[in-house]
Short mmCIF file of C-alpha atoms and ligand atoms in Angstrom, two decimals:
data_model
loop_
_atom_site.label_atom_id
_atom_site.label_comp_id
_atom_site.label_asym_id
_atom_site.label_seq_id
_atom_site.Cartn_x
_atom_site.Cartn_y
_atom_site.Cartn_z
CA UNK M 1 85.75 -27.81 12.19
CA UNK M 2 82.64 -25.63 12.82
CA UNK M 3 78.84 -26.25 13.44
CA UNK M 4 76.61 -23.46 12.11
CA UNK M 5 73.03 -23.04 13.57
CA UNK M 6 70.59 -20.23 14.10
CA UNK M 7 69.29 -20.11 17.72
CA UNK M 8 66.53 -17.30 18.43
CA UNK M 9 66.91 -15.20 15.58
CA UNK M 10 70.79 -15.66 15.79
CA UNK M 11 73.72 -16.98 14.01
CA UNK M 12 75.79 -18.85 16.27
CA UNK M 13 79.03 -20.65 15.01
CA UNK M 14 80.60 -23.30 17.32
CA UNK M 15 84.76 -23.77 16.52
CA UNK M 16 86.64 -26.49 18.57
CA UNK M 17 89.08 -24.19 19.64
CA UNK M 18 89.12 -20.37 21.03
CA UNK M 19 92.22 -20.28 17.88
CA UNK M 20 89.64 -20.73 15.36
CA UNK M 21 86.90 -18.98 16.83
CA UNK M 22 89.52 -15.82 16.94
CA UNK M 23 90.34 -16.70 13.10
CA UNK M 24 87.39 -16.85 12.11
CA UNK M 25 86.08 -13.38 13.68
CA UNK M 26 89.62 -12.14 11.75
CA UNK M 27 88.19 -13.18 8.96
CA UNK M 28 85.02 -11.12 9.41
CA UNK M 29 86.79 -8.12 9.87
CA UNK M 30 89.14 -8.96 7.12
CA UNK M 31 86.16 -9.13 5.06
CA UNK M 32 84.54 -6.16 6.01
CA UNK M 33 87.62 -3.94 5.66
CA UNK M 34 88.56 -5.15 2.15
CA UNK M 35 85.14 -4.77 1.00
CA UNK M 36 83.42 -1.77 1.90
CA UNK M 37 85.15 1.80 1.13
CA UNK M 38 85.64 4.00 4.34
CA UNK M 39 84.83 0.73 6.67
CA UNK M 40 83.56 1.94 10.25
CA UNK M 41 84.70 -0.96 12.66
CA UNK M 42 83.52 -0.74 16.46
CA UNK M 43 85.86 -2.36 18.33
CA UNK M 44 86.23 -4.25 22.11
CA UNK M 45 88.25 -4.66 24.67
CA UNK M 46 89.47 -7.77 27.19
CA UNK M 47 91.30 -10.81 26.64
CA UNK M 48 88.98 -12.70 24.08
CA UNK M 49 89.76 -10.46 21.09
CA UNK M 50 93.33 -10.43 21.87
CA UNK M 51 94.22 -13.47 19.70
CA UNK M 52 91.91 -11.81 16.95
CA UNK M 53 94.09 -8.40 17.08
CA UNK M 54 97.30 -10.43 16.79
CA UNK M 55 96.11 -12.56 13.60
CA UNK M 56 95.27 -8.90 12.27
CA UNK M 57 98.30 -7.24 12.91
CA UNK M 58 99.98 -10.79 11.27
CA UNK M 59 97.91 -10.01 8.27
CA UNK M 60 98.70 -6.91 8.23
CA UNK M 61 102.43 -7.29 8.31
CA UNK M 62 102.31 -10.53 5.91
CA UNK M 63 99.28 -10.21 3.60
CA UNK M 64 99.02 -6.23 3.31
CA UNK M 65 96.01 -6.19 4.97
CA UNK M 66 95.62 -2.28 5.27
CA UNK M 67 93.62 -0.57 8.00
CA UNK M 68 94.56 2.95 6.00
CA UNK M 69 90.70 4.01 5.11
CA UNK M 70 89.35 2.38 8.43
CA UNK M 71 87.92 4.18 11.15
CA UNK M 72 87.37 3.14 14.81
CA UNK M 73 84.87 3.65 17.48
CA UNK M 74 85.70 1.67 20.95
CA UNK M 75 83.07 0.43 23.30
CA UNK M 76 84.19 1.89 26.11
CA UNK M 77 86.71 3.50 29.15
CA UNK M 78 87.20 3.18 32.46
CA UNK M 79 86.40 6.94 33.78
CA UNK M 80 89.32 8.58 35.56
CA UNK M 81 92.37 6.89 33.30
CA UNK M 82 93.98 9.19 30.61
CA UNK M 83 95.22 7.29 27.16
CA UNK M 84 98.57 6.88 28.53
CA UNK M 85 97.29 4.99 31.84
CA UNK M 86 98.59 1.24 31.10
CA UNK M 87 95.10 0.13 31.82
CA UNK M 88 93.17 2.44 30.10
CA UNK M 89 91.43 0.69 27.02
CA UNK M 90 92.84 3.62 24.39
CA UNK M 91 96.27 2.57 25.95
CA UNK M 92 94.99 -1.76 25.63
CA UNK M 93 93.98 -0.95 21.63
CA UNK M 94 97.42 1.07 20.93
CA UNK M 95 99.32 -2.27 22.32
CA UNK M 96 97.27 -4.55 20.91
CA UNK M 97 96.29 -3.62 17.52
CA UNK M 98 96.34 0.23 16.73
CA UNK M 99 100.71 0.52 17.09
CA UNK M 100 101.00 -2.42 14.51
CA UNK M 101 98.84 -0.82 11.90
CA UNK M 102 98.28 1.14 9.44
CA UNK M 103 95.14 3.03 11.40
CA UNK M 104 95.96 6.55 11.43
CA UNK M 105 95.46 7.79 15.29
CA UNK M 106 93.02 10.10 14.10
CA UNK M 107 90.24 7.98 12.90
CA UNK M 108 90.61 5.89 16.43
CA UNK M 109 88.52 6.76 18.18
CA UNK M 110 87.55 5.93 22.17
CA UNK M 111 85.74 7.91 24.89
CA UNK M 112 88.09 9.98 26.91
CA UNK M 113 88.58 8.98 30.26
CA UNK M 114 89.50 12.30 31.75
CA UNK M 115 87.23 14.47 30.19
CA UNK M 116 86.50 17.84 32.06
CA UNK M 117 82.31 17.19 31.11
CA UNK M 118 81.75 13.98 30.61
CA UNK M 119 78.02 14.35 29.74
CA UNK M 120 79.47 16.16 26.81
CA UNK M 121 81.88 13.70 25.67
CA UNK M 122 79.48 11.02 25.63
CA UNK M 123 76.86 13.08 23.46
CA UNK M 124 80.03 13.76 21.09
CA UNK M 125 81.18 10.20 20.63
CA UNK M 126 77.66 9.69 19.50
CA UNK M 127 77.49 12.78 16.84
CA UNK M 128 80.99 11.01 15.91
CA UNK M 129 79.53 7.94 15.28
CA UNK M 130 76.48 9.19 13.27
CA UNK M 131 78.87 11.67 11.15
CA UNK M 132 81.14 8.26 10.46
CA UNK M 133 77.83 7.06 8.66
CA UNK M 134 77.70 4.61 11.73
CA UNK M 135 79.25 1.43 12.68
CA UNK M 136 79.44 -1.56 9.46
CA UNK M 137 80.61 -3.85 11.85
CA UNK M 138 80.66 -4.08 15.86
CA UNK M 139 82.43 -6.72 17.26
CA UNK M 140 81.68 -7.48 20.85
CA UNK M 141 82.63 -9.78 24.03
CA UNK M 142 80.48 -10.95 26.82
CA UNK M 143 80.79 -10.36 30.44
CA UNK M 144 79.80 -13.32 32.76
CA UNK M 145 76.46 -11.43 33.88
CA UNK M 146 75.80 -11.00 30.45
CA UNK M 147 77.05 -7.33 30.28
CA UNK M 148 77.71 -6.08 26.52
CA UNK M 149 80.31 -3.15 26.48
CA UNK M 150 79.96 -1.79 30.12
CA UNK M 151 76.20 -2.04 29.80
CA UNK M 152 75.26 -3.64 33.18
CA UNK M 153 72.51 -6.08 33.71
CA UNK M 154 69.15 -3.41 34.54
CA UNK M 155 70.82 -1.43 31.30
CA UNK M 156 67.93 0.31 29.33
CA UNK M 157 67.17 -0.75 25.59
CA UNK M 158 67.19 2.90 24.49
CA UNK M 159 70.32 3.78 26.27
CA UNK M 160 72.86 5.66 24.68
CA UNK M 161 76.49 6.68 25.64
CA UNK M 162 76.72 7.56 28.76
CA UNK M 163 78.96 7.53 32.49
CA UNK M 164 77.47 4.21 34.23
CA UNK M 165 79.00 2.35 37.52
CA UNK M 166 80.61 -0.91 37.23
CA UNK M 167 78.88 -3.91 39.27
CA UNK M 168 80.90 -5.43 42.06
CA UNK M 169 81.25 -8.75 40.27
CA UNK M 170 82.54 -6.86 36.36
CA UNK M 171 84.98 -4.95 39.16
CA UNK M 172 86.10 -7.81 40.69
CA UNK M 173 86.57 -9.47 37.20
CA UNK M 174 89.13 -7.24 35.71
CA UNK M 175 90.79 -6.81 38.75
CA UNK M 176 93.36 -8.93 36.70
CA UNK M 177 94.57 -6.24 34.55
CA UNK M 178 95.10 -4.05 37.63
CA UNK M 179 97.57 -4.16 40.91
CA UNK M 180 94.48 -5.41 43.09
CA UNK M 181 90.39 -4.81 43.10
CA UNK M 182 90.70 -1.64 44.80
CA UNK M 183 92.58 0.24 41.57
CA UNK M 184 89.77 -0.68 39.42
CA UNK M 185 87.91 2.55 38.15
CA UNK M 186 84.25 2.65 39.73
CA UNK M 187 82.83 3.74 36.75
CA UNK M 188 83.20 3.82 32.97
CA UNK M 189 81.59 5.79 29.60
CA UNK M 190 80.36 2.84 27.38
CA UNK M 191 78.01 2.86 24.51
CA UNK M 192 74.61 2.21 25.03
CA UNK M 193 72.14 -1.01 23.95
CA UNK M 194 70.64 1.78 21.34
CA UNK M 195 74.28 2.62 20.52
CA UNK M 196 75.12 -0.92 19.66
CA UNK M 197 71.98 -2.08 18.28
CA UNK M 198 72.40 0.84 15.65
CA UNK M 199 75.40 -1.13 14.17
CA UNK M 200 74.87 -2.69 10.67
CA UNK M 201 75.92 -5.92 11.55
CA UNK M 202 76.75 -7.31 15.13
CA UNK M 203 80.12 -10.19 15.55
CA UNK M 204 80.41 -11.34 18.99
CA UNK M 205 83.16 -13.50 20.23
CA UNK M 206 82.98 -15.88 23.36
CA UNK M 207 85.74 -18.22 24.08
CA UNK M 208 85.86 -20.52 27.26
CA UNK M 209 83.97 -22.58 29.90
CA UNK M 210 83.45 -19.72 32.37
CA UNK M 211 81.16 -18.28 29.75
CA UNK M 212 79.13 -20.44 28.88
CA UNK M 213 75.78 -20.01 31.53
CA UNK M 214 76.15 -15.98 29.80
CA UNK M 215 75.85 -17.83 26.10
CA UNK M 216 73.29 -20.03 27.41
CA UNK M 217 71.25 -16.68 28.75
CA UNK M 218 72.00 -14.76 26.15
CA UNK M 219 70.39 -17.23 23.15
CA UNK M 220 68.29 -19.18 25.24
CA UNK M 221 66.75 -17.07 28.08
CA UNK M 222 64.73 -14.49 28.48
CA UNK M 223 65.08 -11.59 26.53
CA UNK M 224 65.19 -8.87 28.68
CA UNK M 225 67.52 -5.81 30.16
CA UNK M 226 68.66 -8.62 33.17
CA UNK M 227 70.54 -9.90 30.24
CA UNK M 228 71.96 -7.07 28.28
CA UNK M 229 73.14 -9.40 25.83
CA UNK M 230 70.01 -11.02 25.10
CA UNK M 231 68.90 -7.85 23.65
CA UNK M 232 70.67 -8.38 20.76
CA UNK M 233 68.11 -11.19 19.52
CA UNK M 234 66.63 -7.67 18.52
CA UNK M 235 68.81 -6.75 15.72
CA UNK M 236 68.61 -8.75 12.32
CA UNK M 237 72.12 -9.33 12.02
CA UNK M 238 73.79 -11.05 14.79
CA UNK M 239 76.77 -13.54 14.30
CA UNK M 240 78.18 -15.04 17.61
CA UNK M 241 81.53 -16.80 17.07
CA UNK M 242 82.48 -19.45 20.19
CA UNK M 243 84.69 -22.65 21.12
CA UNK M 244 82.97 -25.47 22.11
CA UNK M 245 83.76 -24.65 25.79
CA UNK M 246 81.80 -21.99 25.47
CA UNK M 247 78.87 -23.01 23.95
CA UNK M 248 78.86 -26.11 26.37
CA UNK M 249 75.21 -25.26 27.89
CA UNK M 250 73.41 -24.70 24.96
CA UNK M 251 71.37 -27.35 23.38
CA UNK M 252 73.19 -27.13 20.09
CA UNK M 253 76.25 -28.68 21.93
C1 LIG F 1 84.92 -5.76 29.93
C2 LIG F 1 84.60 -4.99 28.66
C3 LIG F 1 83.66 -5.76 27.76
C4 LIG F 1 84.18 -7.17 27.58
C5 LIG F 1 84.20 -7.86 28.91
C6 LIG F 1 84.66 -9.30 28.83
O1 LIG F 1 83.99 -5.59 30.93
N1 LIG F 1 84.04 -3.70 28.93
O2 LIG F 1 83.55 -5.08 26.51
O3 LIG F 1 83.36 -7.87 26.68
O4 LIG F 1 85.08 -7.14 29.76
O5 LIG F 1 86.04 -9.35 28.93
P1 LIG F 1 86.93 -10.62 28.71
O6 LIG F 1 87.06 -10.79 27.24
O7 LIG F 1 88.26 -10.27 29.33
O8 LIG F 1 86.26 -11.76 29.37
#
């Protein structure tokens, strides 16, 4: 069961459970890809989407979904991690979605962790993205300080890809994936606000209670750069998918 409301400027749709949140942002991509020719998809990282991946890769493997004409543009990587690092994200998107596929390795693409200049790579990824005909659909998480990619709270509107350093508390927060705090990378290349606002059409997923103040800023606060994520009440086609844990705090609920 799922309520459907528009709260400043955006679509948000409340599931009862993080399983049908995940299946229904499945089924956006789902659409997307078997829709439009030569589908960009811009993809995330963490452990909301990983339920989504895994209902794709079950498609995939029982429906025929294909992912043969689809090309992929990450968020993000931790600077200093090379794709075979287990915790690099191109090594997170192999295991999660990109070795059960049909994606050929090619058209995936994420920034490079261990490039030599890295003020190069990011204005690359971004020629990369324009000469993809840009991104049909971005799907996105949301950090607990409201972060969108690694775009930190204080993150310009008109910012673009680019190296930027982690805050304490986003360190601190995927210290889970690592050994302890102090192996987490400092700093990261992420996509920009401009970078992300440029996408066609914006799916965000959000699943649990320790969310749900970020939700709450995100549609109901201020919009501002304090919030990264509430600058996405800018673009005309937002969707944000989330369980009813976390969509506790707003009034909706
Ligand atoms: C990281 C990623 C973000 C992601 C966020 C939330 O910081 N760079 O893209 O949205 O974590 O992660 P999780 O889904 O694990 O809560």
């Amino acid at each position: 069961m799922s309520i459907e409301t528009q709260i400043s400027g955006i679509s948000v749709k409340v599931y009862s459970t993080s399983s049908d949140a995940s299946e229904a942002v499945a089924n956006e991509i789902t659409q997307e890809i078997t829709t439009r020719d030569h589908c960009v998809l811009g993809l995330a990282t963490g452990g909301t989407p990983v339920d989504c991946y895994q209902r794709l890769v079950e498609r995939h493997r029982n429906s025929g979904l294909s992912f043969a004409d689809v090309t992929t543009f990450n968020l993000d990587e931790y600077i200093g991690l090379a794709a075979d690092h287990p915790q690099s994200y191109r090594a997170f998107m192999q295991a999660q979605l990109f070795d059960h596929v049909d994606v050929r390795r090619e058209r995936t693409w994420i920034p490079s962790g261990v490039a030599e200049d890295v003020s190069l790579e990011c204005t690359t990824y971004e020629s990369r993205i324009r000469e993809a005909g840009g991104i049909d659909l971005q799907l996105l998480g949301l950090g607990h300080n409201g972060h969108i990619a690694f775009n930190e709270p204080g993150s310009p509107l008109e910012s673009r890809t680019r190296q930027v350093e982690l805050t304490p508390e986003t360190i601190q927060k995927n210290a889970r994936f690592f050994a302890d705090d102090e192996s987490v990378p400092r700093h990261a290349i992420t996509m920009g606000i401009a970078t992300i606002l440029e996408a066609r059409r914006i799916v965000m997923l959000v699943t649990g209670s320790s969310k749900a103040a970020a939700v709450s800023a995100m549609v109901e606060g201020p919009v501002g750069v304090e919030c990264p994520a509430s600058l996405l009440r800018n673009h005309p086609q937002v969707q944000l998918i989330v369980d009813e844990a976390a969509a506790a705090k707003l009034d909706v609920s």
